Short mmCIF file of C-alpha atoms in Angstrom, two decimals:
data_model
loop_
_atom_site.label_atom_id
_atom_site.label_comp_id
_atom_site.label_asym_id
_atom_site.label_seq_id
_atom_site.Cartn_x
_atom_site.Cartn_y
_atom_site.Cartn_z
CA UNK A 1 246.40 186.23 43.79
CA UNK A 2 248.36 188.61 42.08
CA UNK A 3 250.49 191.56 44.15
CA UNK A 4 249.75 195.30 45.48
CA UNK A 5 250.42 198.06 43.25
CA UNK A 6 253.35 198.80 46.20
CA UNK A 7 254.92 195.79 45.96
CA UNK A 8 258.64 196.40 44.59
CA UNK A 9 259.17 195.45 40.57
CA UNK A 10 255.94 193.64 40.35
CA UNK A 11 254.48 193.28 37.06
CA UNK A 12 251.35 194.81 35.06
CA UNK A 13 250.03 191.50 34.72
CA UNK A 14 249.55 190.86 38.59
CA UNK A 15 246.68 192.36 39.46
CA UNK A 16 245.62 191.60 42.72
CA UNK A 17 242.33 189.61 43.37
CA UNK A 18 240.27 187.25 45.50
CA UNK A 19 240.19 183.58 44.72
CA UNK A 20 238.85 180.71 46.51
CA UNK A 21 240.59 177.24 45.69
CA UNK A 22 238.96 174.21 46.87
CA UNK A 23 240.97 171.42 49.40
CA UNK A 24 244.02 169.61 47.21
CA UNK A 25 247.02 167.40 48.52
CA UNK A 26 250.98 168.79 47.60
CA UNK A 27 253.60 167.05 47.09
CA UNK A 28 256.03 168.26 49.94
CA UNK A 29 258.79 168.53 47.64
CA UNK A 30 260.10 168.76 44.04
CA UNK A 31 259.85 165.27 42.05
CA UNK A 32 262.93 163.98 42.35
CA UNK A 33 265.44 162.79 40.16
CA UNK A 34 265.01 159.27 41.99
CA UNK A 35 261.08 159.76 41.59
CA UNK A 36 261.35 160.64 37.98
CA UNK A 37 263.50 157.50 36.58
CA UNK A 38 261.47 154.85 38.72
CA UNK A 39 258.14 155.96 36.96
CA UNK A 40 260.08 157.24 33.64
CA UNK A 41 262.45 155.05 32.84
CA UNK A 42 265.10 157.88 32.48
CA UNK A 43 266.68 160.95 33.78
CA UNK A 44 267.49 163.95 31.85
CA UNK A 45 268.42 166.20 34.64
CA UNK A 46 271.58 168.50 34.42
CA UNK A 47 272.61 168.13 37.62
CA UNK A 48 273.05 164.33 38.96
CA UNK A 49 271.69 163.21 42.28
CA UNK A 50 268.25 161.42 43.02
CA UNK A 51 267.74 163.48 45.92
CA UNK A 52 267.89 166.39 43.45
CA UNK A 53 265.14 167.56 41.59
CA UNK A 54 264.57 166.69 38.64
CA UNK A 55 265.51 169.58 35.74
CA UNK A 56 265.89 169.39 32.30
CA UNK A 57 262.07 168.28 32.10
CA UNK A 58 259.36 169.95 29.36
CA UNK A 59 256.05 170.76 30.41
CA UNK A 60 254.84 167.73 28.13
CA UNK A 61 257.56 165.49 30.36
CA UNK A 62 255.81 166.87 33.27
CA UNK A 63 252.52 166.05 32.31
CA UNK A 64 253.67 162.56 31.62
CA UNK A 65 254.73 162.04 34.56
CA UNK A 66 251.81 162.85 36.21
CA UNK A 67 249.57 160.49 33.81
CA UNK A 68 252.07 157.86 34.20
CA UNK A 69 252.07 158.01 38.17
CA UNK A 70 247.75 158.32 38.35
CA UNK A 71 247.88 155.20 36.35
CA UNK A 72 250.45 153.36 38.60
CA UNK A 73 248.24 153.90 41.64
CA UNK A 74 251.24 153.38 43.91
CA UNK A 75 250.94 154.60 47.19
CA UNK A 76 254.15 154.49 48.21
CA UNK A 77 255.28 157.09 45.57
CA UNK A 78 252.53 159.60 46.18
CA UNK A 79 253.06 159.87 49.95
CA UNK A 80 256.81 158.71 50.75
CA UNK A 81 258.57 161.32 52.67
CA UNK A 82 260.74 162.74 49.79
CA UNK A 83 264.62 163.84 49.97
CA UNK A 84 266.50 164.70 47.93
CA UNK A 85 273.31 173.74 42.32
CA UNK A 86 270.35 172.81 43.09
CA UNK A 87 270.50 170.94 46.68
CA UNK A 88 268.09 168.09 47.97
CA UNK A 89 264.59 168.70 47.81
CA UNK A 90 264.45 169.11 51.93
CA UNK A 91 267.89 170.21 52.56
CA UNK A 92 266.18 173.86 53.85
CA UNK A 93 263.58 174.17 56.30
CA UNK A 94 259.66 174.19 54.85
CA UNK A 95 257.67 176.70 55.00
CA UNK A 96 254.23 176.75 57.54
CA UNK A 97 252.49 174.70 55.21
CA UNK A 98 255.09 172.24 55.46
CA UNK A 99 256.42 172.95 51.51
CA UNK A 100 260.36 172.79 50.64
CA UNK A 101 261.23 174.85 47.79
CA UNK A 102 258.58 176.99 46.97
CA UNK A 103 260.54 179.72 46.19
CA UNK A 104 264.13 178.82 44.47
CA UNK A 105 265.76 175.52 44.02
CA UNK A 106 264.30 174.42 40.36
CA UNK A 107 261.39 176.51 39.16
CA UNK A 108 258.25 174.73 39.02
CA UNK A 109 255.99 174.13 35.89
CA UNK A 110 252.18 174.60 36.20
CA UNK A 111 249.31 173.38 34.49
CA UNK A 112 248.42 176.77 33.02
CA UNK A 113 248.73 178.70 29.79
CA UNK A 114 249.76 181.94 30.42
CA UNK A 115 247.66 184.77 29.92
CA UNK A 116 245.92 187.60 31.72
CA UNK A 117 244.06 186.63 35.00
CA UNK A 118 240.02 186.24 34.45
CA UNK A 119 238.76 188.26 37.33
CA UNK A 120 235.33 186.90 37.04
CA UNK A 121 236.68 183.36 37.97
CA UNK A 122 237.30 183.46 41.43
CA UNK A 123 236.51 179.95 42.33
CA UNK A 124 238.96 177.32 41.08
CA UNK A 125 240.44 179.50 38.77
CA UNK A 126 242.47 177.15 35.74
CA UNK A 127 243.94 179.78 33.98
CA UNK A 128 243.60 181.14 29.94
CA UNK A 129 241.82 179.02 27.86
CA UNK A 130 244.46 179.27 25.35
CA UNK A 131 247.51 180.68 24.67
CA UNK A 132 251.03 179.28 23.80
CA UNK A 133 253.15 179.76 26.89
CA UNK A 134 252.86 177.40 30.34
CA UNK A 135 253.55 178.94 33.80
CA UNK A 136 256.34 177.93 35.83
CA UNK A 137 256.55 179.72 39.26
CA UNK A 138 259.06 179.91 42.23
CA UNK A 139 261.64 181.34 40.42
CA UNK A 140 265.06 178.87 40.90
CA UNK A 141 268.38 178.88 41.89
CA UNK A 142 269.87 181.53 39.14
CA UNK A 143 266.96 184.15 39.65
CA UNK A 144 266.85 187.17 40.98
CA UNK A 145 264.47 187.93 44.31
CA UNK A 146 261.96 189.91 41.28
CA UNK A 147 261.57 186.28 40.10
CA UNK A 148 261.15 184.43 43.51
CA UNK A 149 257.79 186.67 44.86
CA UNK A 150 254.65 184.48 45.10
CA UNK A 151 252.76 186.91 42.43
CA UNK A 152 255.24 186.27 39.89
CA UNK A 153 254.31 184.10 36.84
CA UNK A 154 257.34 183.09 34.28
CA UNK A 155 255.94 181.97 31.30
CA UNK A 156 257.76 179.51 28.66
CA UNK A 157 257.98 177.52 25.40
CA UNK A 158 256.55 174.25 26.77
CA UNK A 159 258.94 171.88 25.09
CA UNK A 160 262.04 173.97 26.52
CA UNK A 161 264.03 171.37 28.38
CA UNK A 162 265.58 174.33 30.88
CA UNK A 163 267.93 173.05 33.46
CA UNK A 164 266.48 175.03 35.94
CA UNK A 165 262.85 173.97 35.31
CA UNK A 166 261.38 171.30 37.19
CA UNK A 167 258.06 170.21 39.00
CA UNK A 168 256.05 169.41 42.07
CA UNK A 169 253.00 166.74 41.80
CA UNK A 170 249.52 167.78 43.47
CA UNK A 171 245.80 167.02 43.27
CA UNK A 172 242.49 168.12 44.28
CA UNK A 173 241.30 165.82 47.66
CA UNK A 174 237.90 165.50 45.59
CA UNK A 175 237.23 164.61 42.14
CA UNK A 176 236.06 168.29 40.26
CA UNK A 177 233.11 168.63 37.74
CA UNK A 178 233.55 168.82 34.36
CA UNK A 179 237.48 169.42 32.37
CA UNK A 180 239.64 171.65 31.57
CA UNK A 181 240.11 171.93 28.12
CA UNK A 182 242.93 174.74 26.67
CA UNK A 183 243.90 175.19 23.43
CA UNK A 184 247.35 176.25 21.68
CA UNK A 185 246.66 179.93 20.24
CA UNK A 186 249.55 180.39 17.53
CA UNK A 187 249.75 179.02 14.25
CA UNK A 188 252.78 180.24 13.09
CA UNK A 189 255.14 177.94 11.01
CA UNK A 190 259.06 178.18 10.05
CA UNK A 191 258.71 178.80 6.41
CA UNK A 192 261.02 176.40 3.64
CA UNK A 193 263.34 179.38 3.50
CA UNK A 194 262.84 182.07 5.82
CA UNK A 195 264.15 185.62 5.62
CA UNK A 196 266.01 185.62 9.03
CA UNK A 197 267.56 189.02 10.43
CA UNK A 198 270.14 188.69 13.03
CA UNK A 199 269.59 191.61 15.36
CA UNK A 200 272.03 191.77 18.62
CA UNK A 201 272.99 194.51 21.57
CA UNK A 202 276.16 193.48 22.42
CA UNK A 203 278.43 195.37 25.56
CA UNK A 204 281.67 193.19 25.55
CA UNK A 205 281.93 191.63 22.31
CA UNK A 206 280.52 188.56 23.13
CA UNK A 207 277.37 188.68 21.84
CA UNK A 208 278.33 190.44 18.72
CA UNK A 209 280.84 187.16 18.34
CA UNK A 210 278.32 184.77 18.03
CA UNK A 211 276.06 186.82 16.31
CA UNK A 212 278.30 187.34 13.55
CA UNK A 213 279.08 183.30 13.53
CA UNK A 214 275.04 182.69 13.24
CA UNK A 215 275.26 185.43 10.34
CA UNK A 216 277.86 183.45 8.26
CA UNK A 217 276.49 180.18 8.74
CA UNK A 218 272.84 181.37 7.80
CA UNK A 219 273.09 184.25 5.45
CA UNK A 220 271.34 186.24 7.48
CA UNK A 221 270.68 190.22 7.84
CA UNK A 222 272.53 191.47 10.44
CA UNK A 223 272.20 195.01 12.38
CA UNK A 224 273.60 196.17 16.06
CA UNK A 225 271.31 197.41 18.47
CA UNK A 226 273.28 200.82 19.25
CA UNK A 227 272.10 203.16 22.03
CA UNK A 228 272.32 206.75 21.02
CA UNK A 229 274.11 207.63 24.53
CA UNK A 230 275.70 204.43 25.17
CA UNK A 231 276.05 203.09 28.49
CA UNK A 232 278.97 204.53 30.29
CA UNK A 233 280.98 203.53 33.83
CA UNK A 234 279.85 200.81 36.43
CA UNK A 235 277.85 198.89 33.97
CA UNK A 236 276.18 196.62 36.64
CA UNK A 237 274.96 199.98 38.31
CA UNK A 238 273.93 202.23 35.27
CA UNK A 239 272.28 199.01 33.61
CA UNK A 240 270.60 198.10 36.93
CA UNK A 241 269.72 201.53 37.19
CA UNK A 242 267.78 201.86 34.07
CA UNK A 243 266.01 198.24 35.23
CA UNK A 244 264.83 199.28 38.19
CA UNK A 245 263.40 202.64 37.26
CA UNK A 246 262.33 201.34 33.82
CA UNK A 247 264.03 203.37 31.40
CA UNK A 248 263.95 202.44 27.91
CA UNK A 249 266.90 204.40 26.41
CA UNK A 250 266.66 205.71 22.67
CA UNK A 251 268.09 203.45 20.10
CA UNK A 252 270.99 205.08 17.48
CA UNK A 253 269.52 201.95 15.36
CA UNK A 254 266.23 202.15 13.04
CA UNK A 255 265.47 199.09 10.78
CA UNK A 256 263.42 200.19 7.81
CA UNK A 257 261.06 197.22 7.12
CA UNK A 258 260.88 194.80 9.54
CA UNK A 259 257.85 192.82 7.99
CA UNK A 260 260.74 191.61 5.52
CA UNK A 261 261.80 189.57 7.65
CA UNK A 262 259.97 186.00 8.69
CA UNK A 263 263.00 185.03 11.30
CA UNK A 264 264.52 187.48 14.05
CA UNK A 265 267.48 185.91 16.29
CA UNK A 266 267.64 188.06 19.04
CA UNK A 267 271.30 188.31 20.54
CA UNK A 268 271.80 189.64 23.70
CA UNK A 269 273.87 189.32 27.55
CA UNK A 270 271.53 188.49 30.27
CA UNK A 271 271.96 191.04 32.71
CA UNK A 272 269.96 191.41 35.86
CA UNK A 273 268.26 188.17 34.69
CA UNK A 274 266.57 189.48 31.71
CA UNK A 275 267.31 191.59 28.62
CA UNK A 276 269.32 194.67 28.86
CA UNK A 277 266.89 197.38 28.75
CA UNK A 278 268.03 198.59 25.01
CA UNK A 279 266.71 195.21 23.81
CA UNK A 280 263.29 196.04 25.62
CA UNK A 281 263.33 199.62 23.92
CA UNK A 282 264.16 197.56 20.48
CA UNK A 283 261.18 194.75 20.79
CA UNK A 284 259.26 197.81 21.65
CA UNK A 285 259.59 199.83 18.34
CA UNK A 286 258.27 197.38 16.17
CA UNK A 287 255.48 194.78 15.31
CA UNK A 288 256.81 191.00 15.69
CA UNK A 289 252.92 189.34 14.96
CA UNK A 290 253.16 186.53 13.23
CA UNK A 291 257.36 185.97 13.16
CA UNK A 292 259.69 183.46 15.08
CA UNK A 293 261.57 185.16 17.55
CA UNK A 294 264.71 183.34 18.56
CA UNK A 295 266.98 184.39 21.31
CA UNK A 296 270.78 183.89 22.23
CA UNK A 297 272.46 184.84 25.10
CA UNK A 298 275.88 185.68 26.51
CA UNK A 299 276.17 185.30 30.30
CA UNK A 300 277.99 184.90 32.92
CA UNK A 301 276.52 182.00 34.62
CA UNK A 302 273.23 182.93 35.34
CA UNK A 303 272.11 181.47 32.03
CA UNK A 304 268.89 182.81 30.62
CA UNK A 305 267.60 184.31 33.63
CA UNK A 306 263.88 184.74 33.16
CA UNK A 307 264.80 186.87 30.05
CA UNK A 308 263.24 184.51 27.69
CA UNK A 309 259.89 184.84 30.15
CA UNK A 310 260.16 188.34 29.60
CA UNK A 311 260.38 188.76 26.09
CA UNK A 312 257.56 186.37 25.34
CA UNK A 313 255.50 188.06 27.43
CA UNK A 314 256.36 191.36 25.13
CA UNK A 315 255.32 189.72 21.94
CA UNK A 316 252.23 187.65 22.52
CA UNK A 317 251.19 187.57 18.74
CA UNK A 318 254.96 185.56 18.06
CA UNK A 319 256.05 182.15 18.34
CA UNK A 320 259.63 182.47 20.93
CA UNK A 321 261.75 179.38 19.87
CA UNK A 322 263.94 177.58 22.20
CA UNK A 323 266.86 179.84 22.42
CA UNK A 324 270.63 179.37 23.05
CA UNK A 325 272.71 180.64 25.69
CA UNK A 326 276.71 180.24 26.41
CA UNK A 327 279.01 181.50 29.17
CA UNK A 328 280.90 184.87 28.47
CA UNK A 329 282.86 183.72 24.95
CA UNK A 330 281.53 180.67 24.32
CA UNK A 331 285.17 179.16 24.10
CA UNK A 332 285.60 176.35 21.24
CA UNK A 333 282.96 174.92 21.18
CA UNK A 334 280.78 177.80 20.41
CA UNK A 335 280.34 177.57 16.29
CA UNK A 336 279.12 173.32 16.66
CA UNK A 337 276.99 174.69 18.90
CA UNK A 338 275.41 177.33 17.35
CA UNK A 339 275.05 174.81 14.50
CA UNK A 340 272.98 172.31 16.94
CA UNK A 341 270.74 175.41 18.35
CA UNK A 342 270.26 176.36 14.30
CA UNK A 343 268.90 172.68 13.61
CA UNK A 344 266.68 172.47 16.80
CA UNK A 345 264.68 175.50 15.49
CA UNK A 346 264.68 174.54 11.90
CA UNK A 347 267.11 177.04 10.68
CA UNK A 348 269.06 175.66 7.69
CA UNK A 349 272.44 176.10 7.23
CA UNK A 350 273.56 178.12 3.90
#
C-alpha cells in the first residue's frame, strides 16, 4: 500500500508498506443505478440510467445498501453479470483482475475512516479506529490523473451526497474473527449564533460574487485572500505551476484574531481540482481546531474536484461541512441557492 517517494504528486500520507489481505469476492462493477432502486426503493443519482452507477449516495446510503442486500440473501444480485458522464459500469475494458472502473467513472466509498496508515497492522489492515472522514478511492470522471493513482486516498464528510461518489459491493470469502468497531473523533457543534467570517480568494469575480451574497444574507465578517504578488499571465500555467512545485505564495492578507470566529466559509475557484494554492498558504497560517469550516466553490465544470478532500485533510482538528459549488457565475439562481446551502449547514439567515 501506499506509493514510492518517486512517484509524481503523491502525498505525505502514502507511505509505502507491506500488507497481506486475506481471499474476498468484488463486485465486478459499480452498484448500479438499477441495483440500487431494486434493493432501495429509490434512486438519487444525478445522472439517469440503470446501467449507470449509482452517484449521489452518502457513505451511510452505502452502508445500507450493503446491510440491506446481506439480509436479502439473493443470489442473483450478488453474482449477476452487471452493466450498466459517467458511462455504463462495463462500457471500458476491465482490468487483469477482471474489475471495470477502478480508476474513474464514480469514485468509490470505502469502509474506512481516514487517518494515517498503522504500519504495525500488516495483516487485514481496517483502517483508523476513529476519525471523522471516510475514504473514497478511484478518483472519478472530473479528477485529475493525481486523483486516479491506486495510492491515493480522498477523504470526505460521510453524509455528502457528491454526484461523483458512488460504490462497489465486496466481502471476505470467509467469515473474519472478531469486529471492527470505529468511532467518530469530533465533537464539534454549530453554536445558536455563531460568529461566521466569510473569507474568499477570488481571480475572476466569481467567487468574490457569491461571497459577498453569503455576507449580506448572514452578517458575516468578510476579508479577501490577496496575494502580495498576484498571479499574473496564463493563469492555468502560473497557477499549475505553483501546484506542481508546491509553492505557497505570501498572502497581502493577515486576519488579527481568528479564534473570534466559530464559522469560516471558505470561498474559492477549483482549479487543478483543488484549492488554488493561496487558499493552501491561508489554511496554513492559522489554527482552525475546534471551528466549522465550510467551503464554496466557483468552477468551471469540474465541480469540487477533490478540493474539499484536500482541505480536510489540512485541518484534522475541524469539522468540514458539506460545501457548495456553482458553475463560473452562478447565473439566477445563485442567491436561492446559497440560501438552501446556508440551511443545510445550519447557518441562519439574518
Amino acid at each position: 500500500m501506499g506509493s514510492p517517494d518517486s512517484e509524481r504528486q503523491r502525498g505525505e500520507d502514502e507511505t509505502a508498506h507491506n500488507v497481506t489481505v486475506s481471499d474476498f469476492y468484488a463486485d465486478p462493477c459499480e452498484v448500479t443505478q438499477a441495483d440500487y432502486e431494486r434493493i432501495m426503493g429509490s434512486n438519487p443519482s444525478h445522472f439517469s440510467g440503470a446501467d449507470l452507477p449509482v452517484d449521489s449516495v452518502t457513505w451511510y446510503d452505502a452502508i445500507e445498501y450493503c446491510n440491506r442486500l446481506s439480509e436479502s440473501r439473493d443470489p442473483s444480485v450478488v453474482t449477476s453479470s452487471y452493466r450498466g458522464k459517467t458511462i455504463a459500469v462495463d462500457s471500458l475494458s476491465p482490468n487483469q483482475f477482471g474489475l471495470y472502473n477502478m480508476y474513474g467513472n464514480v469514485s468509490e466509498w470505502c469502509f474506512d475512516y481516514y487517518g494515517a496508515y498503522d504500519l504495525t497492522r500488516t495483516v487485514d489492515p481496517a483502517g483508523a479506529a476513529s476519525g471523522s472522514l471516510r475514504v473514497n478511492r478511484g478518483g472519478s470522471y472530473i479528477d485529475f490523473a493525481k486523483h486516479l493513482r491506486s495510492a491515493y486516498r480522498s477523504a470526505t464528510n460521510p453524509e455528502d451526497p457528491d454526484q461523483n461518489l458512488g460504490f462497489r459491493i465486496a466481502r471476505n470469502a470467509q467469515a473474519g474473527e472478531g469486529t471492527v468497531e470505529t468511532t467518530f473523533s469530533l465533537d464539534i457543534q454549530m453554536p445558536e449564533n455563531p460568529r461566521i467570517l466569510v473569507a474568499y480568494f477570488s481571480y475572476s469575480g466569481n467567487t468574490e460574487n457569491a461571497a459577498r451574497i453569503i455576507r449580506d444574507k448572514t452578517g458575516a465578517d468578510l476579508v479577501e485572500l490577496e496575494m502580495e504578488n498576484p498571479y499574473r499571465g496564463n493563469i492555468y500555467e502560473v497557477s499549475q505551476a505553483d501546484l506542481n512545485n508546491h509553492v505557497h505564495p505570501a498572502l497581502r492578507t493577515h486576519i488579527a484574531d481568528v479564534d473570534e470566529y466559530d464559522v469560516i466559509l471558505l470561498g474559492y475557484p477549483t482549479w487543478w481540482a483543488t484549492m488554488p494554492m493561496p487558499v493552501v498558504t491561508f489554511m496554513e497560517s492559522y489554527d482552525f481546531d475546534g471551528k466549522v469550516v465550510i467551503p464554496f466553490s466557483s468552477h468551471g465544470g469540474t465541480m469540487f474536484g477533490d478540493s474539499v478532500s484536500d482541505l480536510s485533510k489540512m485541518i484534522p482538528g475541524s469539522y468540514v461541512g458539506q460545501g457548495f459549488e456553482f458553475n463560473y457565475s452562478g447565473g439566477s439562481g445563485l442567491s436561492d441557492e446559497i440560501s438552501q446551502w446556508l440551511a443545510l449547514n445550519g447557518i441562519k439567515e439574518r
